[in-house]
Amino acid sequence: MAGAMFQSIMSGLSSIDSILGGFNSLRNQIINAGLGSNPEKTQASFNDWEKLTDKVPELNKLFSKAPSVFIPVTGENYLGQQDPFTNRIRISTDKIGSLLEYAYTIGHEMLHVFDDKYNYKKYIDLFSTNDREFERNRYTIPIYMLFKEYRGYSWEKSLGKDVDVDRTMNAYRVRWALPQKTLDFLNSKIKFLSNLFINP
């Protein structure tokens, strides 16, 4: 009886957590900001970044701490991409879909800007050529770039997007032609780096 009651309580708490997470989702933040009741079905345009970063709390917080310059481009194979170690974010105007997807994209890329501004030095200072645990080598920067993607997709997932972060990370490793040991190293340091990096 006690076991059944415990399971019932835990199930209820899990449901509450799910509901609270839903209230804080990026979709609901967009709706509560008055930008439409169906952002997943609303076609976005390039200049929507202005109202999204102004009115949506999570995006406004990122933009205030990592001001970014959005640059329209065409003919690329991505929707959004930060120019590494700058505050410039390229947006492929011919790839823009829904307002919700656009919001996730600009938030993801602004988090990259934030990390380069506030967290890169912390990361790179860990490494030296004679440190066995954090040896500086040709993979040091690519591992940092992988971790930025991990943070970006984890941010999206925390705000309601259905994304398999682990599978996505491996896809980036393959796309960037990195050996498996880079992802293995990152996975072994995920908790440490997550505690080291500050959040917006």
mmCIF file of C-alpha atoms in Angstrom:
data_model
loop_
_atom_site.group_PDB
_atom_site.id
_atom_site.type_symbol
_atom_site.label_atom_id
_atom_site.label_comp_id
_atom_site.label_asym_id
_atom_site.label_seq_id
_atom_site.Cartn_x
_atom_site.Cartn_y
_atom_site.Cartn_z
ATOM 1 C CA MET A 1 0.000 0.000 0.000
ATOM 2 C CA ALA A 2 2.769 2.425 0.990
ATOM 3 C CA GLY A 3 4.665 1.534 -2.174
ATOM 4 C CA ALA A 4 1.630 2.232 -4.339
ATOM 5 C CA MET A 5 1.077 5.553 -2.579
ATOM 6 C CA PHE A 6 4.738 6.506 -3.111
ATOM 7 C CA GLN A 7 4.470 5.678 -6.809
ATOM 8 C CA SER A 8 1.315 7.756 -7.049
ATOM 9 C CA ILE A 9 2.998 10.745 -5.372
ATOM 10 C CA MET A 10 6.074 10.473 -7.610
ATOM 11 C CA SER A 11 3.867 10.210 -10.685
ATOM 12 C CA GLY A 12 2.022 13.324 -9.597
ATOM 13 C CA LEU A 13 5.247 15.243 -9.025
ATOM 14 C CA SER A 14 6.484 14.170 -12.440
ATOM 15 C CA SER A 15 3.278 15.462 -14.013
ATOM 16 C CA ILE A 16 3.650 18.777 -12.183
ATOM 17 C CA ASP A 17 7.244 19.107 -13.413
ATOM 18 C CA SER A 18 6.036 18.436 -16.937
ATOM 19 C CA ILE A 19 3.301 21.049 -16.643
ATOM 20 C CA LEU A 20 5.677 23.664 -15.227
ATOM 21 C CA GLY A 21 8.160 22.919 -18.000
ATOM 22 C CA GLY A 22 5.356 23.442 -20.498
ATOM 23 C CA PHE A 23 4.497 26.821 -19.001
ATOM 24 C CA ASN A 24 8.104 27.902 -19.476
ATOM 25 C CA SER A 25 8.468 26.508 -22.999
ATOM 26 C CA LEU A 26 9.618 28.831 -25.728
ATOM 27 C CA ARG A 27 6.301 28.298 -27.487
ATOM 28 C CA ASN A 28 4.366 29.537 -24.471
ATOM 29 C CA GLN A 29 6.726 32.461 -23.975
ATOM 30 C CA ILE A 30 6.034 33.534 -27.563
ATOM 31 C CA ILE A 31 2.276 33.204 -27.057
ATOM 32 C CA ASN A 32 2.388 35.087 -23.744
ATOM 33 C CA ALA A 33 4.390 37.829 -25.438
ATOM 34 C CA GLY A 34 1.436 38.392 -27.761
ATOM 35 C CA LEU A 35 3.207 37.209 -30.905
ATOM 36 C CA GLY A 36 0.514 34.749 -31.979
ATOM 37 C CA SER A 37 -1.353 31.736 -30.663
ATOM 38 C CA ASN A 38 0.247 29.178 -33.019
ATOM 39 C CA PRO A 39 3.929 30.096 -33.431
ATOM 40 C CA GLU A 40 4.663 26.620 -34.776
ATOM 41 C CA LYS A 41 2.316 27.382 -37.707
ATOM 42 C CA THR A 42 3.107 31.079 -38.188
ATOM 43 C CA GLN A 43 5.494 31.858 -41.035
ATOM 44 C CA ALA A 44 8.432 33.920 -39.799
ATOM 45 C CA SER A 45 10.358 36.587 -41.669
ATOM 46 C CA PHE A 46 13.947 37.718 -41.185
ATOM 47 C CA ASN A 47 13.104 40.897 -39.248
ATOM 48 C CA ASP A 48 11.093 38.933 -36.682
ATOM 49 C CA TRP A 49 14.338 38.577 -34.726
ATOM 50 C CA GLU A 50 13.684 42.133 -33.489
ATOM 51 C CA LYS A 51 10.351 41.412 -31.817
ATOM 52 C CA LEU A 52 11.471 37.987 -30.610
ATOM 53 C CA THR A 53 14.528 39.363 -28.810
ATOM 54 C CA ASP A 54 12.496 42.295 -27.499
ATOM 55 C CA LYS A 55 9.389 40.514 -26.223
ATOM 56 C CA VAL A 56 10.225 36.854 -25.498
ATOM 57 C CA PRO A 57 11.835 36.669 -22.026
ATOM 58 C CA GLU A 58 14.371 33.920 -22.724
ATOM 59 C CA LEU A 59 15.523 35.533 -25.962
ATOM 60 C CA ASN A 60 15.537 39.010 -24.449
ATOM 61 C CA LYS A 61 17.781 37.757 -21.640
ATOM 62 C CA LEU A 62 20.221 36.255 -24.133
ATOM 63 C CA PHE A 63 20.223 39.324 -26.358
ATOM 64 C CA SER A 64 20.821 41.672 -23.416
ATOM 65 C CA LYS A 65 23.889 39.700 -22.324
ATOM 66 C CA ALA A 66 25.182 38.773 -25.759
ATOM 67 C CA PRO A 67 24.035 41.471 -28.224
ATOM 68 C CA SER A 68 24.112 39.939 -31.683
ATOM 69 C CA VAL A 69 24.067 41.229 -35.235
ATOM 70 C CA PHE A 70 21.783 39.262 -37.555
ATOM 71 C CA ILE A 71 22.895 39.086 -41.177
ATOM 72 C CA PRO A 72 20.581 37.862 -43.973
ATOM 73 C CA VAL A 73 22.123 35.405 -46.435
ATOM 74 C CA THR A 74 20.815 32.971 -49.048
ATOM 75 C CA GLY A 75 21.940 29.725 -50.622
ATOM 76 C CA GLU A 76 23.363 28.156 -47.466
ATOM 77 C CA ASN A 77 22.536 24.741 -46.003
ATOM 78 C CA TYR A 78 21.685 26.089 -42.550
ATOM 79 C CA LEU A 79 18.986 28.307 -41.073
ATOM 80 C CA GLY A 80 21.254 30.054 -38.588
ATOM 81 C CA GLN A 81 24.983 30.050 -37.973
ATOM 82 C CA GLN A 82 27.237 32.139 -35.759
ATOM 83 C CA ASP A 83 30.516 33.329 -37.225
ATOM 84 C CA PRO A 84 32.784 31.734 -34.585
ATOM 85 C CA PHE A 85 34.135 34.052 -31.900
ATOM 86 C CA THR A 86 32.072 37.009 -33.111
ATOM 87 C CA ASN A 87 28.597 38.387 -32.386
ATOM 88 C CA ARG A 88 27.531 37.949 -36.024
ATOM 89 C CA ILE A 89 24.772 35.448 -36.760
ATOM 90 C CA ARG A 90 23.963 34.572 -40.356
ATOM 91 C CA ILE A 91 20.331 33.777 -41.116
ATOM 92 C CA SER A 92 19.411 32.015 -44.356
ATOM 93 C CA THR A 93 16.277 33.868 -45.386
ATOM 94 C CA ASP A 94 15.330 31.126 -47.859
ATOM 95 C CA LYS A 95 15.335 28.558 -45.034
ATOM 96 C CA ILE A 96 13.137 30.451 -42.562
ATOM 97 C CA GLY A 97 10.054 28.474 -41.559
ATOM 98 C CA SER A 98 7.860 28.876 -38.512
ATOM 99 C CA LEU A 99 8.203 31.597 -35.907
ATOM 100 C CA LEU A 100 8.844 28.947 -33.260
ATOM 101 C CA GLU A 101 11.665 27.312 -35.205
ATOM 102 C CA TYR A 102 13.173 30.731 -35.903
ATOM 103 C CA ALA A 103 13.025 31.552 -32.187
ATOM 104 C CA TYR A 104 14.846 28.335 -31.289
ATOM 105 C CA THR A 105 17.471 29.041 -33.931
ATOM 106 C CA ILE A 106 18.298 32.593 -32.902
ATOM 107 C CA GLY A 107 18.378 31.578 -29.230
ATOM 108 C CA HIS A 108 20.722 28.679 -29.988
ATOM 109 C CA GLU A 109 23.068 30.927 -31.946
ATOM 110 C CA MET A 110 22.973 33.735 -29.355
ATOM 111 C CA LEU A 111 24.015 31.186 -26.737
ATOM 112 C CA HIS A 112 27.106 30.536 -28.898
ATOM 113 C CA VAL A 113 27.827 34.277 -28.826
ATOM 114 C CA PHE A 114 27.352 34.264 -25.049
ATOM 115 C CA ASP A 115 29.718 31.321 -24.572
ATOM 116 C CA ASP A 116 32.448 32.902 -26.675
ATOM 117 C CA LYS A 117 32.118 36.106 -24.660
ATOM 118 C CA TYR A 118 31.890 34.674 -21.139
ATOM 119 C CA ASN A 119 33.060 31.048 -21.161
ATOM 120 C CA TYR A 120 35.738 30.515 -23.818
ATOM 121 C CA LYS A 121 38.598 31.886 -21.709
ATOM 122 C CA LYS A 122 37.604 29.650 -18.795
ATOM 123 C CA TYR A 123 37.667 26.686 -21.138
ATOM 124 C CA ILE A 124 40.945 27.402 -22.910
ATOM 125 C CA ASP A 125 42.734 28.187 -19.642
ATOM 126 C CA LEU A 126 42.144 24.569 -18.578
ATOM 127 C CA PHE A 127 44.469 23.290 -21.282
ATOM 128 C CA SER A 128 48.238 23.246 -21.566
ATOM 129 C CA THR A 129 50.685 21.173 -23.593
ATOM 130 C CA ASN A 130 52.066 19.410 -20.502
ATOM 131 C CA ASP A 131 48.760 18.646 -18.752
ATOM 132 C CA ARG A 132 47.839 14.975 -19.062
ATOM 133 C CA GLU A 133 44.161 15.496 -18.248
ATOM 134 C CA PHE A 134 43.649 18.667 -20.297
ATOM 135 C CA GLU A 135 46.314 18.433 -22.959
ATOM 136 C CA ARG A 136 46.168 21.259 -25.471
ATOM 137 C CA ASN A 137 46.281 19.867 -29.003
ATOM 138 C CA ARG A 138 44.619 20.267 -32.393
ATOM 139 C CA TYR A 139 41.320 18.977 -31.005
ATOM 140 C CA THR A 140 41.040 21.484 -28.154
ATOM 141 C CA ILE A 141 39.059 24.046 -30.179
ATOM 142 C CA PRO A 142 36.880 21.468 -32.013
ATOM 143 C CA ILE A 143 35.913 19.979 -28.632
ATOM 144 C CA TYR A 144 34.935 23.467 -27.474
ATOM 145 C CA MET A 145 32.809 23.876 -30.605
ATOM 146 C CA LEU A 146 31.140 20.524 -29.891
ATOM 147 C CA PHE A 147 30.408 21.614 -26.337
ATOM 148 C CA LYS A 148 28.833 24.828 -27.611
ATOM 149 C CA GLU A 149 26.510 22.712 -29.737
ATOM 150 C CA TYR A 150 25.745 20.505 -26.741
ATOM 151 C CA ARG A 151 24.765 23.597 -24.761
ATOM 152 C CA GLY A 152 22.756 25.007 -27.651
ATOM 153 C CA TYR A 153 20.679 21.869 -28.184
ATOM 154 C CA SER A 154 20.311 21.284 -24.445
ATOM 155 C CA TRP A 155 18.971 24.843 -24.176
ATOM 156 C CA GLU A 156 16.428 24.104 -26.913
ATOM 157 C CA LYS A 157 15.397 20.861 -25.215
ATOM 158 C CA SER A 158 14.966 22.613 -21.859
ATOM 159 C CA LEU A 159 12.526 24.990 -23.547
ATOM 160 C CA GLY A 160 10.322 22.320 -25.047
ATOM 161 C CA LYS A 161 11.922 21.231 -28.313
ATOM 162 C CA ASP A 162 11.984 17.512 -29.034
ATOM 163 C CA VAL A 163 15.667 16.976 -29.827
ATOM 164 C CA ASP A 164 17.956 13.989 -29.271
ATOM 165 C CA VAL A 165 21.042 15.803 -28.006
ATOM 166 C CA ASP A 166 23.349 12.758 -28.013
ATOM 167 C CA ARG A 167 22.474 11.786 -31.572
ATOM 168 C CA THR A 168 22.858 15.380 -32.719
ATOM 169 C CA MET A 169 26.292 15.636 -31.108
ATOM 170 C CA ASN A 170 27.495 12.536 -32.910
ATOM 171 C CA ALA A 171 26.143 13.920 -36.184
ATOM 172 C CA TYR A 172 28.265 17.054 -35.691
ATOM 173 C CA ARG A 173 31.328 14.944 -34.924
ATOM 174 C CA VAL A 174 30.859 13.017 -38.165
ATOM 175 C CA ARG A 175 30.112 16.169 -40.184
ATOM 176 C CA TRP A 176 33.263 17.831 -38.882
ATOM 177 C CA ALA A 177 35.337 14.663 -39.512
ATOM 178 C CA LEU A 178 36.435 14.446 -35.876
ATOM 179 C CA PRO A 179 37.639 11.168 -34.363
ATOM 180 C CA GLN A 180 35.429 9.394 -31.841
ATOM 181 C CA LYS A 181 37.914 10.221 -29.075
ATOM 182 C CA THR A 182 36.911 13.898 -29.229
ATOM 183 C CA LEU A 183 33.321 13.085 -28.316
ATOM 184 C CA ASP A 184 34.462 10.513 -25.758
ATOM 185 C CA PHE A 185 36.620 13.160 -24.074
ATOM 186 C CA LEU A 186 33.785 15.670 -24.107
ATOM 187 C CA ASN A 187 31.327 13.144 -22.673
ATOM 188 C CA SER A 188 33.762 12.393 -19.849
ATOM 189 C CA LYS A 189 33.957 16.117 -19.011
ATOM 190 C CA ILE A 190 30.336 17.164 -19.624
ATOM 191 C CA LYS A 191 29.451 17.522 -15.952
ATOM 192 C CA PHE A 192 32.672 19.369 -15.117
ATOM 193 C CA LEU A 193 32.345 21.790 -18.042
ATOM 194 C CA SER A 194 28.644 22.338 -17.387
ATOM 195 C CA ASN A 195 29.518 23.435 -13.850
ATOM 196 C CA LEU A 196 32.404 25.589 -15.088
ATOM 197 C CA PHE A 197 30.435 27.499 -17.718
ATOM 198 C CA ILE A 198 28.127 30.274 -16.576
ATOM 199 C CA ASN A 199 24.625 30.579 -18.009
ATOM 200 C CA PRO A 200 22.784 33.696 -19.175
#
